[in-house]
Amino acid sequence: MTAMTTIRIDHTALPDPLNLRGLDAAARMIAAALRDEGITAEASDLISHIKIEVPTTQLLATSTMLASLQLI
């Protein structure tokens, strides 16, 4: 079994243009951007935040990618 890490991003922290789109669309765009970098990730829109689940072994790569997108 693979250890998973959950990253939560508050909706209000989303930069333009992500915060101008539907939040479900923003979650799909984040997941697609991570997949494009070879990161296995699932992102979903929850009531107060976007939840991103990644294998813990890919946490560094995920953090680097999210930082480049100005999400963290």
Short mmCIF file of C-alpha atoms in Angstrom, two decimals:
data_model
loop_
_atom_site.label_atom_id
_atom_site.label_comp_id
_atom_site.label_asym_id
_atom_site.label_seq_id
_atom_site.Cartn_x
_atom_site.Cartn_y
_atom_site.Cartn_z
CA MET A 1 0.00 0.00 0.00
CA THR A 2 1.27 3.44 -0.93
CA ALA A 3 1.33 6.17 1.71
CA MET A 4 -0.69 9.19 0.59
CA THR A 5 -0.42 12.85 1.53
CA THR A 6 -3.30 15.32 1.38
CA ILE A 7 -2.68 18.96 0.50
CA ARG A 8 -5.45 21.46 1.07
CA ILE A 9 -5.61 24.85 -0.64
CA ASP A 10 -8.12 27.41 0.55
CA HIS A 11 -10.36 28.71 -2.24
CA THR A 12 -9.45 32.28 -1.37
CA ALA A 13 -5.76 31.51 -1.94
CA LEU A 14 -6.27 30.59 -5.59
CA PRO A 15 -4.53 33.08 -7.89
CA ASP A 16 -6.02 34.50 -11.08
CA PRO A 17 -7.18 32.94 -13.38
CA LEU A 18 -7.94 29.85 -11.26
CA ASN A 19 -10.12 31.77 -8.83
CA LEU A 20 -12.18 33.19 -11.70
CA ARG A 21 -13.25 29.76 -12.94
CA GLY A 22 -15.58 27.30 -11.29
CA LEU A 23 -13.86 25.67 -8.35
CA ASP A 24 -14.40 22.19 -9.78
CA ALA A 25 -12.72 23.36 -12.98
CA ALA A 26 -9.82 24.73 -10.94
CA ALA A 27 -9.38 21.34 -9.23
CA ARG A 28 -9.37 19.59 -12.62
CA MET A 29 -6.80 22.08 -13.98
CA ILE A 30 -4.51 21.55 -10.98
CA ALA A 31 -4.74 17.75 -11.33
CA ALA A 32 -4.03 18.00 -15.07
CA ALA A 33 -0.99 20.24 -14.50
CA LEU A 34 0.40 17.76 -11.96
CA ARG A 35 -0.24 14.81 -14.29
CA ASP A 36 1.56 16.67 -17.10
CA GLU A 37 4.61 16.70 -14.82
CA GLY A 38 4.32 12.95 -14.23
CA ILE A 39 2.79 13.30 -10.76
CA THR A 40 -0.02 10.92 -9.87
CA ALA A 41 -2.56 13.18 -8.20
CA GLU A 42 -6.26 13.52 -7.55
CA ALA A 43 -7.72 16.94 -6.90
CA SER A 44 -11.27 17.69 -5.87
CA ASP A 45 -13.29 20.71 -4.86
CA LEU A 46 -14.66 20.59 -1.34
CA ILE A 47 -16.81 23.17 0.41
CA SER A 48 -13.97 25.29 1.77
CA HIS A 49 -10.89 24.16 -0.11
CA ILE A 50 -9.34 22.19 -2.95
CA LYS A 51 -8.05 18.80 -1.79
CA ILE A 52 -5.08 17.27 -3.57
CA GLU A 53 -4.04 13.72 -2.79
CA VAL A 54 -0.61 12.50 -3.91
CA PRO A 55 1.65 9.59 -3.07
CA THR A 56 3.99 10.74 -0.31
CA THR A 57 6.95 9.71 -2.46
CA GLN A 58 5.93 12.46 -4.91
CA LEU A 59 5.44 15.16 -2.27
CA LEU A 60 8.60 17.12 -3.12
CA ALA A 61 7.79 17.19 -6.84
CA THR A 62 4.19 18.14 -6.07
CA SER A 63 5.23 20.95 -3.74
CA THR A 64 7.67 22.29 -6.33
CA MET A 65 4.99 22.25 -9.03
CA LEU A 66 2.35 23.87 -6.81
CA ALA A 67 4.85 26.57 -5.82
CA SER A 68 5.59 27.29 -9.49
CA LEU A 69 1.84 27.76 -10.01
CA GLN A 70 1.80 30.13 -6.99
CA LEU A 71 -0.64 27.88 -5.15
CA ILE A 72 1.58 27.45 -2.10
#
